[in-house]
Amino acid sequence: MAGASDLAETLSCVRCGNPAHLQCPKCMELKLPREGAAFCAQDCFKASWSSHKSVHLKARLSSLGMDKNSDLANEGWLYCLNKGRSRTPKCPHFGWTGTLRPYPISPKRIAPAPIEKPDWADDGIPKVEPNSDLQNHVEIKTPDQIERMREACRIGREVLDAAARMICPGVTTDEIDRVVHEATIAAGAYPSPLNYHFYPKSCCTSVNEVICHGIPDARKLEDGDIVNVDVTVYYNGVHGDLNETYFVGNVDEASRKLVQSTYECLEKAISIGNKAVGMMKAGQTFTIEPMINAGIWRDQMWPDGWTAVTADGKRSAQFEHTLLVTETGVEVLTARLPSSPDVFPWLNK
């Protein structure tokens, strides 16, 4: 504790109200108002520490431009570490490759009991997947499975479209995750990423130099960003998976070309599938998910254990569809709907 000769004349201890003789050194370092940092003695300071330290967290969040959201003062908002297994109030030290930084994440959202859940939902550990025969071959789905896949993919598309309508400068990626979570639950489905190998959120939001698996957090999207939203829903025993990359406000020409080129990569890959009848069998389903970097192909992993970023800090974009092999080609199960938001200018040409 730091002493200050003039404190006793002007301030009272925030715990007991007696004349203050000491001031919290962390508050001084953060240049916080003296009124909330004054204590009469070490005993009062130690007794107040469990509640007083929240003032420091609030100040750190405020310095990151997040003071307008009062929920962020709650210590449930912390930085993610160890693939979702742990949290910390401090931003990890790391050799960041670009300008983006992680922000605190909110507490894990809950899926209500009536929703059918995959086997990792409760403890974060997939049980069937690691030893499944499907690790070694692509099954031919029955007509019933195919109809369930169509339904799951339709729900996934509608959820992603709901997220797309949210995107604008000033919206946090956590708010996007909230919309994804609520829309998925409202449809009677479960957000597949939630607690998969301890992943802490209901979708992935990959901004600028993030290639994939970005964790939704308290950072506000900024004018000129690009952001990929990756949605997977679990419904009636099957998953529907898709993602798209969106423009945030006024985006530079290089980023526009990157996003459009990535979209065209996916479209060309799908067209190849339509011409490659016989290489796969009707009834099989799979995804195509190109991730295209503006610079080099190498990546680095953030301390959270999920967020993969470009090694040179340049931007990356991706798109994904779930496909069904038919007798004549492929059916895009996650195709855009007539109601999908008009967000890609090249589709209007």
Coordinates of N, CA, C and O in Angstrom, one line a residue, residues 27-163:
C27 N -4.5 1.0 -8.0 CA -5.3 2.1 -8.5 C -4.5 3.3 -8.9 O -4.8 4.0 -9.9
M28 N -3.4 3.5 -8.2 CA -2.5 4.6 -8.5 C -1.9 4.3 -9.9 O -1.8 5.2 -10.7
E29 N -1.5 3.1 -10.1 CA -0.9 2.7 -11.4 C -1.8 2.9 -12.6 O -1.5 3.4 -13.6
L30 N -3.1 2.6 -12.3 CA -4.1 2.7 -13.3 C -4.7 4.1 -13.4 O -5.6 4.4 -14.2
K31 N -4.2 5.0 -12.5 CA -4.7 6.4 -12.4 C -6.2 6.5 -12.2 O -6.9 7.3 -12.8
L32 N -6.6 5.7 -11.2 CA -8.1 5.7 -10.9 C -8.3 6.8 -9.8 O -7.4 7.2 -9.1
P33 N -9.6 7.2 -9.7 CA -9.9 8.3 -8.7 C -9.5 7.8 -7.3 O -9.7 6.7 -6.9
R34 N -8.9 8.8 -6.6 CA -8.4 8.5 -5.2 C -9.5 8.1 -4.3 O -9.3 7.3 -3.3
E35 N -10.7 8.6 -4.5 CA -11.9 8.4 -3.6 C -12.2 6.9 -3.4 O -12.6 6.4 -2.4
G36 N -12.0 6.1 -4.5 CA -12.3 4.7 -4.5 C -11.1 3.8 -4.1 O -11.2 2.6 -4.1
A37 N -9.9 4.4 -3.8 CA -8.7 3.7 -3.6 C -8.1 3.9 -2.2 O -7.0 3.5 -1.9
A38 N -8.8 4.7 -1.4 CA -8.3 5.1 -0.1 C -8.7 4.1 1.1 O -9.8 3.7 1.1
F39 N -7.7 3.8 1.9 CA -7.9 2.9 3.0 C -7.2 3.5 4.3 O -6.2 4.1 4.2
C40 N -7.8 3.1 5.4 CA -7.2 3.6 6.7 C -6.0 2.8 7.1 O -5.1 3.4 7.7
A41 N -6.0 1.5 6.7 CA -4.9 0.7 7.2 C -4.9 -0.6 6.3 O -5.8 -0.9 5.6
Q42 N -3.8 -1.4 6.5 CA -3.6 -2.6 5.7 C -4.8 -3.6 6.0 O -5.2 -4.3 5.1
D43 N -5.2 -3.6 7.2 CA -6.3 -4.6 7.6 C -7.6 -4.3 6.7 O -8.2 -5.3 6.2
C44 N -8.0 -3.1 6.6 CA -9.1 -2.8 5.8 C -8.9 -3.1 4.3 O -9.8 -3.5 3.6
F45 N -7.7 -2.8 3.9 CA -7.3 -3.0 2.5 C -7.4 -4.5 2.2 O -8.1 -5.0 1.2
K46 N -6.9 -5.4 3.0 CA -6.9 -6.8 2.8 C -8.3 -7.4 2.9 O -8.7 -8.2 2.1
A47 N -9.1 -6.8 3.8 CA -10.5 -7.3 4.0 C -11.3 -6.9 2.8 O -12.3 -7.6 2.5
S48 N -11.0 -5.9 2.1 CA -11.7 -5.4 0.9 C -11.3 -5.9 -0.4 O -11.9 -5.7 -1.4
W49 N -10.1 -6.7 -0.4 CA -9.5 -7.0 -1.6 C -10.4 -7.8 -2.6 O -10.4 -7.6 -3.8
S50 N -11.1 -8.8 -2.1 CA -11.9 -9.7 -3.0 C -12.9 -8.9 -3.8 O -13.2 -9.2 -4.9
S51 N -13.4 -7.8 -3.2 CA -14.4 -7.0 -4.0 C -13.7 -5.8 -4.7 O -14.0 -5.4 -5.8
H52 N -12.6 -5.3 -4.0 CA -12.0 -4.1 -4.6 C -11.3 -4.4 -5.9 O -11.2 -3.5 -6.8
K53 N -10.7 -5.6 -6.1 CA -10.0 -5.9 -7.3 C -10.8 -5.8 -8.5 O -10.3 -5.7 -9.6
S54 N -12.2 -5.9 -8.4 CA -13.0 -5.8 -9.6 C -12.9 -4.4 -10.2 O -13.2 -4.2 -11.4
V55 N -12.6 -3.4 -9.4 CA -12.4 -2.1 -9.9 C -11.2 -2.1 -10.9 O -11.3 -1.4 -11.9
H56 N -10.2 -2.9 -10.6 CA -9.1 -2.9 -11.6 C -9.5 -3.6 -12.9 O -9.1 -3.1 -14.0
L57 N -10.3 -4.7 -12.8 CA -10.7 -5.3 -14.0 C -11.6 -4.4 -14.8 O -11.4 -4.3 -16.1
K58 N -12.5 -3.7 -14.2 CA -13.3 -2.7 -14.9 C -12.5 -1.7 -15.6 O -12.8 -1.3 -16.7
A59 N -11.5 -1.2 -14.9 CA -10.6 -0.2 -15.5 C -9.9 -0.8 -16.8 O -9.7 -0.1 -17.8
R60 N -9.4 -2.0 -16.7 CA -8.7 -2.6 -17.8 C -9.7 -2.8 -19.0 O -9.3 -2.5 -20.1
L61 N -10.9 -3.2 -18.7 CA -11.9 -3.3 -19.8 C -12.2 -1.9 -20.4 O -12.4 -1.8 -21.6
S62 N -12.3 -0.9 -19.5 CA -12.5 0.4 -20.0 C -11.4 0.9 -20.9 O -11.7 1.6 -21.9
S63 N -10.2 0.6 -20.6 CA -9.1 1.0 -21.4 C -9.1 0.4 -22.8 O -8.5 0.9 -23.7
L64 N -9.8 -0.8 -22.9 CA -10.0 -1.4 -24.2 C -11.2 -1.0 -24.9 O -11.5 -1.5 -26.0
G65 N -11.8 0.1 -24.4 CA -13.0 0.6 -25.0 C -14.3 -0.1 -24.8 O -15.2 -0.1 -25.6
M66 N -14.3 -0.9 -23.7 CA -15.5 -1.7 -23.4 C -16.3 -1.3 -22.2 O -17.1 -2.0 -21.7
D67 N -16.1 0.0 -21.8 CA -16.7 0.4 -20.5 C -18.2 0.7 -20.7 O -18.9 0.7 -19.7
K68 N -18.7 0.8 -21.9 CA -20.1 1.0 -22.1 C -21.0 -0.2 -21.8 O -22.2 -0.1 -21.7
N69 N -20.4 -1.3 -21.8 CA -21.2 -2.6 -21.5 C -21.0 -2.9 -20.1 O -19.9 -3.4 -19.7
S70 N -22.0 -2.7 -19.2 CA -21.8 -2.8 -17.8 C -21.5 -4.3 -17.4 O -20.9 -4.6 -16.4
D71 N -22.0 -5.2 -18.3 CA -21.8 -6.7 -18.0 C -20.3 -7.0 -18.0 O -19.9 -8.0 -17.3
L72 N -19.5 -6.3 -18.7 CA -18.1 -6.6 -18.8 C -17.4 -6.3 -17.5 O -16.2 -6.8 -17.3
A73 N -18.0 -5.6 -16.5 CA -17.4 -5.5 -15.2 C -17.5 -6.7 -14.4 O -16.8 -6.9 -13.4
N74 N -18.3 -7.6 -14.8 CA -18.5 -8.9 -14.1 C -17.2 -9.8 -14.4 O -16.8 -9.9 -15.5
E75 N -16.7 -10.4 -13.4 CA -15.5 -11.1 -13.6 C -15.7 -12.4 -14.3 O -14.7 -13.2 -14.6
G76 N -16.9 -12.7 -14.7 CA -17.1 -13.8 -15.6 C -16.6 -13.6 -17.0 O -16.3 -14.5 -17.8
W77 N -16.3 -12.3 -17.4 CA -15.7 -11.9 -18.6 C -14.2 -12.0 -18.5 O -13.5 -11.2 -17.9
L78 N -13.6 -13.1 -19.0 CA -12.1 -13.3 -18.9 C -11.5 -13.8 -20.2 O -12.2 -14.2 -21.1
Y79 N -10.2 -13.7 -20.3 CA -9.5 -14.2 -21.5 C -9.5 -15.8 -21.5 O -9.3 -16.4 -20.4
C80 N -9.6 -16.3 -22.6 CA -9.6 -17.8 -22.8 C -8.2 -18.3 -22.9 O -7.4 -17.8 -23.7
L81 N -7.9 -19.5 -22.3 CA -6.6 -20.2 -22.4 C -6.9 -21.7 -22.5 O -7.9 -22.2 -22.2
N82 N -5.8 -22.4 -23.0 CA -5.8 -23.8 -22.9 C -7.0 -24.5 -23.5 O -7.6 -25.4 -23.0
K83 N -7.3 -24.1 -24.8 CA -8.4 -24.6 -25.6 C -9.7 -24.6 -24.8 O -10.6 -25.4 -25.0
G84 N -9.9 -23.5 -24.0 CA -11.2 -23.4 -23.4 C -11.2 -23.9 -21.9 O -12.2 -23.7 -21.2
R85 N -10.2 -24.6 -21.5 CA -10.2 -25.2 -20.2 C -10.0 -24.2 -19.0 O -10.2 -24.5 -17.9
S86 N -9.4 -23.1 -19.3 CA -9.1 -22.1 -18.3 C -9.3 -20.7 -18.7 O -9.4 -20.4 -19.9
R87 N -9.3 -19.8 -17.8 CA -9.5 -18.3 -18.0 C -8.5 -17.5 -17.2 O -7.9 -18.0 -16.2
T88 N -8.2 -16.3 -17.7 CA -7.4 -15.4 -16.9 C -7.9 -14.0 -17.1 O -8.4 -13.6 -18.2
P89 N -7.7 -13.1 -16.1 CA -8.1 -11.7 -16.2 C -7.2 -10.9 -17.0 O -7.5 -9.7 -17.4
K90 N -6.0 -11.4 -17.3 CA -5.0 -10.6 -18.0 C -4.8 -11.1 -19.5 O -4.8 -12.3 -19.7
C91 N -4.6 -10.2 -20.4 CA -4.3 -10.5 -21.8 C -3.0 -11.3 -21.8 O -2.0 -10.8 -21.3
P92 N -3.0 -12.5 -22.4 CA -1.7 -13.3 -22.5 C -0.6 -12.5 -23.2 O -0.9 -11.8 -24.2
H93 N 0.6 -12.8 -22.9 CA 1.7 -12.3 -23.6 C 1.9 -13.3 -24.8 O 1.9 -14.5 -24.7
F94 N 2.1 -12.7 -26.0 CA 2.3 -13.5 -27.2 C 2.8 -12.6 -28.3 O 2.7 -11.4 -28.3
G95 N 3.5 -13.2 -29.3 CA 4.1 -12.5 -30.4 C 3.0 -12.4 -31.5 O 3.0 -13.1 -32.5
W96 N 2.1 -11.4 -31.3 CA 0.9 -11.3 -32.2 C 1.4 -10.9 -33.6 O 2.4 -10.1 -33.8
T97 N 0.8 -11.6 -34.6 CA 1.3 -11.4 -36.0 C 0.7 -10.2 -36.7 O 1.3 -9.7 -37.6
G98 N -0.5 -9.8 -36.2 CA -1.1 -8.7 -36.9 C -1.6 -7.7 -35.8 O -1.1 -7.7 -34.7
T99 N -2.6 -6.9 -36.2 CA -3.1 -5.8 -35.2 C -4.2 -6.3 -34.3 O -4.5 -5.7 -33.3
L100 N -4.8 -7.5 -34.6 CA -5.9 -8.0 -33.8 C -5.4 -8.5 -32.5 O -4.3 -9.1 -32.4
R101 N -6.2 -8.4 -31.4 CA -5.9 -8.9 -30.1 C -7.1 -9.6 -29.6 O -8.2 -9.2 -29.9
P102 N -6.9 -10.6 -28.7 CA -8.1 -11.2 -28.0 C -8.6 -10.3 -27.0 O -7.9 -9.4 -26.4
Y103 N -9.9 -10.4 -26.8 CA -10.6 -9.6 -25.7 C -11.3 -10.7 -24.8 O -11.4 -11.8 -25.1
P104 N -11.7 -10.2 -23.6 CA -12.4 -11.2 -22.7 C -13.6 -11.8 -23.3 O -14.3 -11.2 -24.2
I105 N -13.9 -13.0 -22.9 CA -15.1 -13.7 -23.4 C -16.1 -13.8 -22.2 O -15.8 -13.9 -21.1
S106 N -17.4 -13.9 -22.6 CA -18.4 -14.0 -21.6 C -18.5 -15.4 -21.1 O -18.0 -16.4 -21.7
P107 N -19.3 -15.7 -20.0 CA -19.5 -17.0 -19.5 C -20.2 -17.9 -20.6 O -20.9 -17.3 -21.4
K108 N -20.0 -19.2 -20.5 CA -20.5 -20.1 -21.5 C -22.1 -20.1 -21.5 O -22.7 -20.0 -20.4
R109 N -22.6 -20.0 -22.6 CA -24.1 -20.0 -22.7 C -24.6 -21.5 -22.5 O -23.9 -22.4 -22.8
I110 N -25.9 -21.6 -22.1 CA -26.4 -22.9 -21.7 C -27.5 -23.2 -22.7 O -28.3 -22.4 -23.1
A111 N -27.6 -24.5 -23.1 CA -28.7 -25.1 -23.9 C -29.7 -25.7 -23.0 O -29.3 -26.5 -22.1
P112 N -30.9 -25.4 -23.1 CA -31.9 -25.9 -22.1 C -32.1 -27.5 -22.3 O -31.8 -28.1 -23.3
A113 N -32.5 -28.1 -21.2 CA -32.6 -29.5 -21.1 C -33.4 -30.2 -22.3 O -33.0 -31.3 -22.7
P114 N -34.5 -29.7 -22.7 CA -35.2 -30.4 -23.8 C -34.5 -30.5 -25.1 O -34.9 -31.4 -25.9
I115 N -33.5 -29.7 -25.3 CA -32.7 -29.8 -26.6 C -31.9 -31.1 -26.7 O -31.1 -31.4 -25.7
E116 N -32.0 -31.8 -27.8 CA -31.1 -33.0 -27.9 C -29.7 -32.5 -28.1 O -29.4 -31.6 -29.0
K117 N -28.8 -33.1 -27.4 CA -27.4 -32.7 -27.4 C -26.4 -33.7 -27.8 O -26.7 -34.9 -27.6
P118 N -25.3 -33.3 -28.5 CA -24.3 -34.3 -28.8 C -23.6 -34.8 -27.5 O -23.7 -34.2 -26.5
D119 N -22.8 -35.8 -27.6 CA -22.2 -36.4 -26.4 C -21.1 -35.6 -25.7 O -20.7 -36.0 -24.6
W120 N -20.7 -34.5 -26.3 CA -19.7 -33.7 -25.7 C -20.3 -32.5 -24.9 O -19.6 -31.7 -24.3
A121 N -21.6 -32.3 -25.0 CA -22.2 -31.1 -24.5 C -21.9 -30.9 -23.0 O -21.7 -29.7 -22.6
D122 N -22.0 -31.9 -22.2 CA -21.9 -31.8 -20.8 C -20.4 -31.7 -20.3 O -20.1 -30.8 -19.4
D123 N -19.5 -32.5 -20.8 CA -18.2 -32.6 -20.2 C -17.1 -32.2 -21.2 O -15.9 -32.2 -20.9
G124 N -17.4 -31.8 -22.5 CA -16.5 -31.3 -23.4 C -15.7 -32.4 -24.2 O -14.8 -32.2 -25.0
I125 N -16.0 -33.7 -23.9 CA -15.3 -34.8 -24.5 C -16.2 -35.6 -25.4 O -17.1 -36.3 -25.0
P126 N -15.9 -35.7 -26.7 CA -16.6 -36.6 -27.6 C -16.4 -38.0 -27.3 O -15.2 -38.4 -27.0
K127 N -17.4 -38.8 -27.2 CA -17.3 -40.2 -26.9 C -17.3 -41.1 -28.1 O -16.4 -42.0 -28.2
V128 N -18.2 -40.9 -29.0 CA -18.4 -41.8 -30.1 C -17.4 -41.5 -31.2 O -16.8 -42.4 -31.9
E129 N -17.2 -40.2 -31.5 CA -16.4 -39.8 -32.7 C -15.0 -40.4 -32.8 O -14.6 -40.9 -33.8
P130 N -14.2 -40.5 -31.7 CA -12.8 -40.9 -31.8 C -12.7 -42.4 -32.3 O -11.7 -42.7 -33.1
N131 N -13.6 -43.2 -32.0 CA -13.5 -44.6 -32.4 C -14.5 -45.1 -33.4 O -14.7 -46.2 -33.7
S132 N -15.2 -44.1 -34.0 CA -16.2 -44.4 -35.0 C -15.6 -44.9 -36.3 O -14.5 -44.5 -36.7
D133 N -16.3 -45.8 -36.9 CA -15.9 -46.3 -38.3 C -15.9 -45.2 -39.3 O -15.2 -45.3 -40.3
L134 N -16.6 -44.1 -39.0 CA -16.7 -43.0 -39.9 C -15.4 -42.2 -40.0 O -15.3 -41.3 -40.9
Q135 N -14.5 -42.5 -39.1 CA -13.1 -41.9 -39.2 C -12.4 -42.5 -40.4 O -11.4 -41.8 -40.9
N136 N -12.8 -43.6 -40.9 CA -12.0 -44.3 -41.9 C -12.8 -44.4 -43.3 O -12.1 -44.8 -44.3
H137 N -14.1 -44.1 -43.3 CA -14.8 -44.2 -44.6 C -16.0 -43.2 -44.5 O -16.4 -42.8 -43.5
V138 N -16.4 -42.9 -45.7 CA -17.6 -42.0 -45.8 C -18.8 -42.8 -46.0 O -18.9 -43.5 -47.0
E139 N -19.8 -42.8 -45.1 CA -20.9 -43.6 -45.2 C -21.9 -43.1 -46.3 O -21.9 -42.0 -46.6
I140 N -22.7 -44.1 -46.8 CA -23.8 -43.7 -47.7 C -25.0 -43.6 -46.8 O -25.5 -44.6 -46.2
K141 N -25.5 -42.4 -46.8 CA -26.7 -42.2 -45.9 C -28.0 -42.7 -46.4 O -28.2 -42.8 -47.6
T142 N -28.8 -43.1 -45.5 CA -30.1 -43.6 -45.9 C -31.0 -42.4 -46.3 O -30.7 -41.3 -45.9
P143 N -32.1 -42.7 -47.0 CA -33.1 -41.6 -47.3 C -33.5 -40.8 -46.0 O -33.6 -39.6 -46.1
D144 N -33.7 -41.5 -44.9 CA -34.1 -40.8 -43.7 C -33.0 -39.9 -43.2 O -33.2 -38.8 -42.8
Q145 N -31.7 -40.4 -43.2 CA -30.6 -39.6 -42.8 C -30.4 -38.4 -43.7 O -30.1 -37.3 -43.2
I146 N -30.7 -38.6 -45.0 CA -30.5 -37.5 -45.9 C -31.6 -36.4 -45.6 O -31.3 -35.2 -45.7
E147 N -32.8 -36.8 -45.3 CA -33.8 -35.8 -45.0 C -33.5 -35.1 -43.7 O -33.7 -33.8 -43.6
R148 N -32.9 -35.8 -42.8 CA -32.5 -35.1 -41.5 C -31.3 -34.2 -41.8 O -31.3 -33.1 -41.2
M149 N -30.4 -34.5 -42.7 CA -29.3 -33.7 -43.1 C -29.9 -32.4 -43.7 O -29.4 -31.3 -43.4
R150 N -30.8 -32.6 -44.6 CA -31.4 -31.4 -45.3 C -32.0 -30.4 -44.2 O -31.9 -29.2 -44.3
E151 N -32.7 -31.0 -43.2 CA -33.3 -30.1 -42.2 C -32.3 -29.4 -41.4 O -32.4 -28.2 -41.1
A152 N -31.3 -30.2 -40.9 CA -30.2 -29.6 -40.1 C -29.5 -28.5 -40.9 O -29.2 -27.4 -40.3
C153 N -29.2 -28.7 -42.2 CA -28.6 -27.7 -43.0 C -29.4 -26.5 -43.2 O -28.9 -25.3 -43.3
R154 N -30.7 -26.7 -43.4 CA -31.6 -25.6 -43.5 C -31.6 -24.7 -42.3 O -31.6 -23.5 -42.4
I155 N -31.7 -25.3 -41.1 CA -31.6 -24.6 -39.9 C -30.3 -23.8 -39.8 O -30.2 -22.6 -39.4
G156 N -29.2 -24.5 -40.1 CA -27.9 -23.9 -40.1 C -27.8 -22.6 -41.0 O -27.3 -21.6 -40.6
R157 N -28.4 -22.7 -42.2 CA -28.5 -21.6 -43.1 C -29.3 -20.4 -42.5 O -28.8 -19.3 -42.5
E158 N -30.4 -20.7 -41.9 CA -31.2 -19.7 -41.3 C -30.5 -19.0 -40.1 O -30.6 -17.8 -39.9
V159 N -29.8 -19.8 -39.4 CA -29.0 -19.3 -38.2 C -27.9 -18.4 -38.7 O -27.7 -17.2 -38.2
L160 N -27.2 -18.8 -39.7 CA -26.1 -18.0 -40.3 C -26.6 -16.7 -40.9 O -26.0 -15.6 -40.7
D161 N -27.8 -16.8 -41.5 CA -28.4 -15.6 -42.1 C -28.7 -14.6 -41.0 O -28.6 -13.4 -41.1
A162 N -29.2 -15.1 -39.9 CA -29.5 -14.2 -38.7 C -28.3 -13.5 -38.2 O -28.3 -12.3 -37.9
A163 N -27.2 -14.3 -38.2 CA -25.9 -13.7 -37.8 C -25.4 -12.6 -38.8 O -25.0 -11.5 -38.4

